[in-house]
Short mmCIF file of C-alpha atoms and ligand atoms in Angstrom, two decimals:
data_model
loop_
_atom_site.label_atom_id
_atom_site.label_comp_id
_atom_site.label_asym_id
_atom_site.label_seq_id
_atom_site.Cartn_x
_atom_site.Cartn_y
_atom_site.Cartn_z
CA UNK A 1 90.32 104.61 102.69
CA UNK A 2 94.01 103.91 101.87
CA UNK A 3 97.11 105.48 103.01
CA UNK A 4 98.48 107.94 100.99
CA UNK A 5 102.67 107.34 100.27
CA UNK A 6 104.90 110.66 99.86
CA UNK A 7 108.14 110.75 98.10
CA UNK A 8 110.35 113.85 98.39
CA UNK A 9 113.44 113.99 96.81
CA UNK A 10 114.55 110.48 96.87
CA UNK A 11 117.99 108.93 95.34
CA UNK A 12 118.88 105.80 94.98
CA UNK A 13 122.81 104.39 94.52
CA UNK A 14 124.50 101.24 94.87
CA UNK A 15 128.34 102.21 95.11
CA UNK A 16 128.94 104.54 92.54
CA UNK A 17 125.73 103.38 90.20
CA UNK A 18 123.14 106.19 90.67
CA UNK A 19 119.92 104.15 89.97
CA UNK A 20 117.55 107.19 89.97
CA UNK A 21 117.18 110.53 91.40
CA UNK A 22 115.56 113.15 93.37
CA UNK A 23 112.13 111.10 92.79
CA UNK A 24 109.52 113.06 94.23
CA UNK A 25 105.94 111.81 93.93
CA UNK A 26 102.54 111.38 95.83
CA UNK A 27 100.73 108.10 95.51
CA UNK A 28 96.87 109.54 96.64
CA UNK A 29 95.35 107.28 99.46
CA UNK A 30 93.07 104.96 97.46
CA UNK A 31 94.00 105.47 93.92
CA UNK A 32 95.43 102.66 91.47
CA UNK A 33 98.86 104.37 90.08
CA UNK A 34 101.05 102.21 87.61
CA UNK A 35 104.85 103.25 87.13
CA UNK A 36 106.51 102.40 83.78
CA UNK A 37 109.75 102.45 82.38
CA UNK A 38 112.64 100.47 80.22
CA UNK A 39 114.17 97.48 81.76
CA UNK A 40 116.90 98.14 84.32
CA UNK A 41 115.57 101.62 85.48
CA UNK A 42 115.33 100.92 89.15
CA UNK A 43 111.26 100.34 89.24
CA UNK A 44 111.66 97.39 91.17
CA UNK A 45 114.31 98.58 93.62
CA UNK A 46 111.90 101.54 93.87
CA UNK A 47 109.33 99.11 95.28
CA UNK A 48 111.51 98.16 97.96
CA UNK A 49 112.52 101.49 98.57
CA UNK A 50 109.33 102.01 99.19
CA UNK A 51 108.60 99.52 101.93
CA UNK A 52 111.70 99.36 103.75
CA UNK A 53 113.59 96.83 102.47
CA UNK A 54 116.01 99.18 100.50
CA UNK A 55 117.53 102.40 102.47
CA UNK A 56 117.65 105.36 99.57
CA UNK A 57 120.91 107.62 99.55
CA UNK A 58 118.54 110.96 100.34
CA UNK A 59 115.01 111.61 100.42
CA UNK A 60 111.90 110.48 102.27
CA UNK A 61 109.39 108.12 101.72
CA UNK A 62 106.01 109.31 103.88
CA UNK A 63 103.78 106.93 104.73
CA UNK A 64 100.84 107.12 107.48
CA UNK A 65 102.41 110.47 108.46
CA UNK A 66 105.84 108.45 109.20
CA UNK A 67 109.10 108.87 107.30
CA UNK A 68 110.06 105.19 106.83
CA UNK A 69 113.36 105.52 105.44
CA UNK A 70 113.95 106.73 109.35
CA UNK A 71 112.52 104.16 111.18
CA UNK A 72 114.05 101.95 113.20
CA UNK A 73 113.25 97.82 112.44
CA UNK A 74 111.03 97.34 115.23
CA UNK A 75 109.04 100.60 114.05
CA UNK A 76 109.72 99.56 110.39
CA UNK A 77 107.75 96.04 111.31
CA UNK A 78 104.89 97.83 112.15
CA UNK A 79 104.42 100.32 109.41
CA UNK A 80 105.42 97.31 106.60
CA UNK A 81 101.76 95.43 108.11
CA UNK A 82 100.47 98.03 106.31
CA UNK A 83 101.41 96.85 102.77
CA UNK A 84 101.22 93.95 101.02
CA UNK A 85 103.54 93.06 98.26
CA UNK A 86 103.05 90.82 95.29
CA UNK A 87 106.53 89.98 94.11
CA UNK A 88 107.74 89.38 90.40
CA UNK A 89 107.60 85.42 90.83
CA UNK A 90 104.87 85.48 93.28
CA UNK A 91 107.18 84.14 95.68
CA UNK A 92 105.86 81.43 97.28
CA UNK A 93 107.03 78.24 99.27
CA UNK A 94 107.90 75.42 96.92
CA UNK A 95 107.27 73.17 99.65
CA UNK A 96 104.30 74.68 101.45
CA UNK A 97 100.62 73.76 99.80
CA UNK A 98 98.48 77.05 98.58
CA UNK A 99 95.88 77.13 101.80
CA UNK A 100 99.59 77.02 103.65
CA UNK A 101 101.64 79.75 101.53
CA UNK A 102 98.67 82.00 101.61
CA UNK A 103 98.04 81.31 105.92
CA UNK A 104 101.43 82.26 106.58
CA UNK A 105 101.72 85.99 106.78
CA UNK A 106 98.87 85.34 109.89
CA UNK A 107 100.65 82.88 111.46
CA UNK A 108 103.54 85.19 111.15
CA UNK A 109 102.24 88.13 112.08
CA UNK A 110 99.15 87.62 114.22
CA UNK A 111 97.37 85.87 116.82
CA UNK A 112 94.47 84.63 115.04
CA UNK A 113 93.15 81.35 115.56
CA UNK A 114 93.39 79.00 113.12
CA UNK A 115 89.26 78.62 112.51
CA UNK A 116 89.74 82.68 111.68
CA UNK A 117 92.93 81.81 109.94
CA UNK A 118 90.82 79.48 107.71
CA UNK A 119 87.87 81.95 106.94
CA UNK A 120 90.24 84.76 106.00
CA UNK A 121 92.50 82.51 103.59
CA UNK A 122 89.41 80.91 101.74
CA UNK A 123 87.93 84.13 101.33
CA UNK A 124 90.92 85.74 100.09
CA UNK A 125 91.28 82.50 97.96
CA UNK A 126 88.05 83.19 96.72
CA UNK A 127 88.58 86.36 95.57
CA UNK A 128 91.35 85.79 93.55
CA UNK A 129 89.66 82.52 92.01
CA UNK A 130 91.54 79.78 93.66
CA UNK A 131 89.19 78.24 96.03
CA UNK A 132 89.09 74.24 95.44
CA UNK A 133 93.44 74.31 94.92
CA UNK A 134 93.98 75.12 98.18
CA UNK A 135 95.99 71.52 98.26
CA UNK A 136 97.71 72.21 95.22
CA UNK A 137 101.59 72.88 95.49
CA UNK A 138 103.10 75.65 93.68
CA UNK A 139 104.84 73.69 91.38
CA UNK A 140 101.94 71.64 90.21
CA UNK A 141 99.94 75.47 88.99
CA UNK A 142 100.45 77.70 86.14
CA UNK A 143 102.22 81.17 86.28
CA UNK A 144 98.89 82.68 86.25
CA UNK A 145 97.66 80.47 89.21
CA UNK A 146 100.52 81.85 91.32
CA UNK A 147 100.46 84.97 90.26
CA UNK A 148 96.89 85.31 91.55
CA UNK A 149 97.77 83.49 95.11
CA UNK A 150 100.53 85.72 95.54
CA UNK A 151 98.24 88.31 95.43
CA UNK A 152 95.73 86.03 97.69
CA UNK A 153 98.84 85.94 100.35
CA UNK A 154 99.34 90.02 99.88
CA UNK A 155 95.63 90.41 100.92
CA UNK A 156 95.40 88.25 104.44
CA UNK A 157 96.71 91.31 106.06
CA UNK A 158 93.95 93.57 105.07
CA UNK A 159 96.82 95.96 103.42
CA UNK A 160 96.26 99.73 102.97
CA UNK A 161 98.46 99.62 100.25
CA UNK A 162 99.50 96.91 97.91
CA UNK A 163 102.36 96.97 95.59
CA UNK A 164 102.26 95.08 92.61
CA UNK A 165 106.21 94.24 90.63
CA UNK A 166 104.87 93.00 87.03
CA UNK A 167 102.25 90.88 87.92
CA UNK A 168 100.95 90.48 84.53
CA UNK A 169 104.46 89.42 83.06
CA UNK A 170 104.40 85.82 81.61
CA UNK A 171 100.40 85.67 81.51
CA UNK A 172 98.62 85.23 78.47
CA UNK A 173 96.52 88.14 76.91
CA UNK A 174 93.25 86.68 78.39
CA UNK A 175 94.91 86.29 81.71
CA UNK A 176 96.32 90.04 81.80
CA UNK A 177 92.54 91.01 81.00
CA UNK A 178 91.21 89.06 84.10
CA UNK A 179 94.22 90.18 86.67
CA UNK A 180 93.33 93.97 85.00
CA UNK A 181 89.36 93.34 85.79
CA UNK A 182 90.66 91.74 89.55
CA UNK A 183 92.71 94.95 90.02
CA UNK A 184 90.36 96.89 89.31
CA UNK A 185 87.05 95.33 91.42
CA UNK A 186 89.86 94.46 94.00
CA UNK A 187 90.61 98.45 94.24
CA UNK A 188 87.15 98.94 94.45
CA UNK A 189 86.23 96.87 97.27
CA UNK A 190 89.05 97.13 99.36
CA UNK A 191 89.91 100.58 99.02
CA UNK A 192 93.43 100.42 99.35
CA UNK A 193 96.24 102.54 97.19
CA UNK A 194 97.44 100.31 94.99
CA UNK A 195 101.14 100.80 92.69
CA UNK A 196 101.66 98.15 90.49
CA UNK A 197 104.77 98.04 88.01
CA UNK A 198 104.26 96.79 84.93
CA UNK A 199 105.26 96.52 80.86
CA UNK A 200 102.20 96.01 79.68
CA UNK A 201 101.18 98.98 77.85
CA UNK A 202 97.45 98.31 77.51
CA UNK A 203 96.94 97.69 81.31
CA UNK A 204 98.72 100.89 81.71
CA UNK A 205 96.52 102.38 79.23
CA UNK A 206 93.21 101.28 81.19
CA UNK A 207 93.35 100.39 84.83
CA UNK A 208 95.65 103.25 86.94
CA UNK A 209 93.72 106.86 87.59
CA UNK A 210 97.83 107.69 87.47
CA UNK A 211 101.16 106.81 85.57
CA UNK A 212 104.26 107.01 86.08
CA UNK A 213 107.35 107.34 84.17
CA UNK A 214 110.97 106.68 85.03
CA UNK A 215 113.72 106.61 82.58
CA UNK A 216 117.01 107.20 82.43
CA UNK A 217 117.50 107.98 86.26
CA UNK A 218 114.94 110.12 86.09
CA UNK A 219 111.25 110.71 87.06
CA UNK A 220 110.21 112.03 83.86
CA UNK A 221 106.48 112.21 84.79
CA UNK A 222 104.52 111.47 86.97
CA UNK A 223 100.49 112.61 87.05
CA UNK A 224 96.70 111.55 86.11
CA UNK A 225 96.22 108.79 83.73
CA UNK A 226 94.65 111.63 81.31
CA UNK A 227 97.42 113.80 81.48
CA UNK A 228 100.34 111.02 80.34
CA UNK A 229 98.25 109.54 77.92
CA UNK A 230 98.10 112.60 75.87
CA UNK A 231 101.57 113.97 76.75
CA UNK A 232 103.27 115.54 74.10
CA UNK A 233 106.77 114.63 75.98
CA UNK A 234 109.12 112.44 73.49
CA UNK A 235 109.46 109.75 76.12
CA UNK A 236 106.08 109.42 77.55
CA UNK A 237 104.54 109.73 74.00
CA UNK A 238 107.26 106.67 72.71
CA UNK A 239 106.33 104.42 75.87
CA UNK A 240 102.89 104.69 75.72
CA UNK A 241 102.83 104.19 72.10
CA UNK A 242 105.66 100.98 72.09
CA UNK A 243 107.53 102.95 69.47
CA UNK A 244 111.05 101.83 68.52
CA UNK A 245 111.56 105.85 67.12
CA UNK A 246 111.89 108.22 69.86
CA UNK A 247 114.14 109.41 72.88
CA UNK A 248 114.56 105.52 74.53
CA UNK A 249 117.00 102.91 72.45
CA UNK A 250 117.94 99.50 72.81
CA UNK A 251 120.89 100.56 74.81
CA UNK A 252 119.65 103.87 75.24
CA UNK A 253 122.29 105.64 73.88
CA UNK A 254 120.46 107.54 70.88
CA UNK A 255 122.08 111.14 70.20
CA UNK A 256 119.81 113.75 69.69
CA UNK A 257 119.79 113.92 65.74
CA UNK A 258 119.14 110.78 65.36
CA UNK A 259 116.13 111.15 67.58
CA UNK A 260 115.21 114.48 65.71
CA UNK A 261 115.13 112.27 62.56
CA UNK A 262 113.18 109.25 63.86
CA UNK A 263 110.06 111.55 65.53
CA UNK A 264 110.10 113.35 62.02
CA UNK A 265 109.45 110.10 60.09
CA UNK A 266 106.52 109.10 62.20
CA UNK A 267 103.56 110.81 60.69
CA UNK A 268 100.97 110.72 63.98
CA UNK A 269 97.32 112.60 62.56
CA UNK A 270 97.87 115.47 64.57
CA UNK A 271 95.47 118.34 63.71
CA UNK A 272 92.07 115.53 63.42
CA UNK A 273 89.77 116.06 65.91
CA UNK A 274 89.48 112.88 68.53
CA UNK A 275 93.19 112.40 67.10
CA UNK A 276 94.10 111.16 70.68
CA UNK A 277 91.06 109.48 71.78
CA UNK A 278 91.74 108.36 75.43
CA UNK A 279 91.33 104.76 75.98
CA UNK A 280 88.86 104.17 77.92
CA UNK A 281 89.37 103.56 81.79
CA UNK A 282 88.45 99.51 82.83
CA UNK A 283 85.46 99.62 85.13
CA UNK A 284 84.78 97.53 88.42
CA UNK A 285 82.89 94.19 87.34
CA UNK A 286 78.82 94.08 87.71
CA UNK A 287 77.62 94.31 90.99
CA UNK A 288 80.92 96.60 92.33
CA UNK A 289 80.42 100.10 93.77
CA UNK A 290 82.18 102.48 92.18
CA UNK A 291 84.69 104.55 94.13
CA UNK A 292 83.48 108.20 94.89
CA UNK A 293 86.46 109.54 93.11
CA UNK A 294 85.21 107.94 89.98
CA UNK A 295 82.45 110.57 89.19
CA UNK A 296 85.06 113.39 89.68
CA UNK A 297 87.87 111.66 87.32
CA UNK A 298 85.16 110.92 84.47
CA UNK A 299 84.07 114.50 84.48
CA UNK A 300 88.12 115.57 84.07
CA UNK A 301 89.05 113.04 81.52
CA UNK A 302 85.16 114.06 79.47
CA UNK A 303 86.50 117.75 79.78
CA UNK A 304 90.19 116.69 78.59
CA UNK A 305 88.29 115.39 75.38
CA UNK A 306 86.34 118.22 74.36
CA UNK A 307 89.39 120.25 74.32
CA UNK A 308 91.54 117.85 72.67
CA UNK A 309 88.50 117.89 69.99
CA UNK A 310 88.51 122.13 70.51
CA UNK A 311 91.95 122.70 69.83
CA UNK A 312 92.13 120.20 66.62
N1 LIG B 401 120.76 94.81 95.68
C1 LIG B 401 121.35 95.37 94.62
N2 LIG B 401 122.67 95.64 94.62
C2 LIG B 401 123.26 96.23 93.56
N3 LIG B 401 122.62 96.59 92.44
C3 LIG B 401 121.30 96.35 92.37
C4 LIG B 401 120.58 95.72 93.46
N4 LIG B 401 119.29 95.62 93.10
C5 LIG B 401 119.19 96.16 91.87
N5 LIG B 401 120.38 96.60 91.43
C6 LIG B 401 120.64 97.28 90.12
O1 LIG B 401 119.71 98.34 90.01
C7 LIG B 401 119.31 98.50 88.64
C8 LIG B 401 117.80 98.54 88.57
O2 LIG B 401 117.29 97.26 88.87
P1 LIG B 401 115.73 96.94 88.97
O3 LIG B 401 115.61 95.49 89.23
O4 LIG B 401 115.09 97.85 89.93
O5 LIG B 401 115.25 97.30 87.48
P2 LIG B 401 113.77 97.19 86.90
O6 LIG B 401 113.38 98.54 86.40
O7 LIG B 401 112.88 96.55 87.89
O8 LIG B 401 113.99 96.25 85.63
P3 LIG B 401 112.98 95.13 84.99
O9 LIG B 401 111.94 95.90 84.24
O10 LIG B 401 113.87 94.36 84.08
O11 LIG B 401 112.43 94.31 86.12
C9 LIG B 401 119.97 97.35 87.88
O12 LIG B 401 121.10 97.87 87.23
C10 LIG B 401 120.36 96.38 88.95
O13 LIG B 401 121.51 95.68 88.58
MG1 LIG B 402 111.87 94.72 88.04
#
């Protein structure tokens, strides 16, 4: 069912750089959650905060009842099995062929044989839409055809969570929609809790059940996709929206009239009824069970509507 990740209170510095803090934040077991923010806020050293590789300043990071920001290596090696991690540039071996880059976290890590070794990779392979380039060599694929066996090599392991840094950046448009629709069935039939980071407002629009906000070393929100979609906070509203007028600035160093000024020259249709219609949630592809959860988050974001509607 997924493992559910706990942050309490954590800060992040290097030297006398405070990258963000006093995060606190639950990541529920199962659940796709997306964090967001400007460029340079920390979201990717957050991801590595979050398995390990980065120590935080203060704070705890909870994770199968463990704290692992107090674990030892050898006990930090096997709590990290549980995630796998799709890194910004897919990371693979230039030299290695797919089938390899994609076998090695089992060679690494377990005992398998290779016969299972071979079953697991071309089913993961197939998954992700790769079989038949198991041969091919990273350098001989497109972005989008690493990207996806990246996330082919984060799967071997059978992860309970998977984190995700940008996977969509440097796809086309299609592309992002078929990675969103993989995410998505993926979530689905794995059942693992799932945080991908990511700039791409759309995607954040339709595929998380949460969102996440940092910005200027802050967590400025963090809750149900519902919830920050129709925010009335400056900076999730701005975000969300792509807006150059708002809180956030190209250096972000906007003083408060100025932002006064900007929100009063955007003329939103408040006071409409469906004025903030909620875009609707991606489902799992034909043929994909639902998650149970699903009934349960339709039924709050259908509520959410009617009062939006109500109150206009
Ligand atoms: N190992 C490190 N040592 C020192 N500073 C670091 C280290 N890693 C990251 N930083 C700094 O932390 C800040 C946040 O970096 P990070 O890569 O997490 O941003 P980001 O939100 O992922 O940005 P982007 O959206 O551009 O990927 C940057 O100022 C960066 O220079
Ligand atoms: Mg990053």
């Amino acid at each position: 069912m997924g493992v559910e990740i706990c942050v309490e209170g954590l800060t992040k510095s290097f030297g006398h750089q405070v990258i963000w803090q006093d995060v606190s934040l639950t990541l529920p077991a199962g659940e796709v959650s997306v964090m967001l923010g400007p460029s340079g806020t920390g979201k990717s050293v957050f991801l590595k905060t979050l398995v390990g590789l980065l120590k935080p300043d203060r704070g705890s990071v909870t994770v199968a009842g463990r704290d692992i920001t107090k674990l030892r290596e050898h006990d930090l090696y096997e709590v990290r099995k549980l995630f796998g991690v799709l890194f910004q540039d897919g990371a693979l071996f230039g030299s290695m062929n797919l089938y390899d880059n994609i076998a090695f976290p089992l060679r690494e890590h377990t005992r398998r044989s290779e016969s299972e070794i071979r079953r697991i990779v071309l089913e993961k392979m197939d998954m992700v839409g790769l079989l038949g380039a198991e041969a091919k060599l990273p350098g001989e694929i497109s972005g989008g055809m690493r990207k996806r066996a990246g996330l082919a090599r984060a799967l071997v392991l059978d992860p309970e969570i998977i984190l995700f840094d940008e996977p969509d950046s440097g796809l086309d448009p299609v592309r992002v929609a078929y990675l969103n629709q993989l995410i998505v069935d993926l979530n689905a039939q794995i059942d693992a809790t799932f945080l991908i980071v990511t700039h791409d407002i759309a995607s954040a629009r339709q595929v998380p059940d949460n969102i996440g906000l940092l910005f200027r070393r802050e967590l400025v929100m963090f809750g149900p996709r519902e919830q920050l979609l129709t925010s009335d906070e400056p900076v999730v509203r701005q975000f969300l929206n792509g807006r150059m007028q708002g809180p956030i600035g190209m250096a972000e160093e906007k003083d408060a009239a100025q932002v006064e000024q900007e929100l009063a020259q955007i003329r939103e249709p408040t006071g409409t009824p469906g004025s903030r219609p909620l875009t609707p949630r991606l489902l799992p592809g034909p043929g994909i069970t639902r998650p149970p959860r699903w009934e349960a988050i339709a039924a709050r974001e259908a509520e959410l509507q009617r009062k939006e509607v109500a109150d206009a």
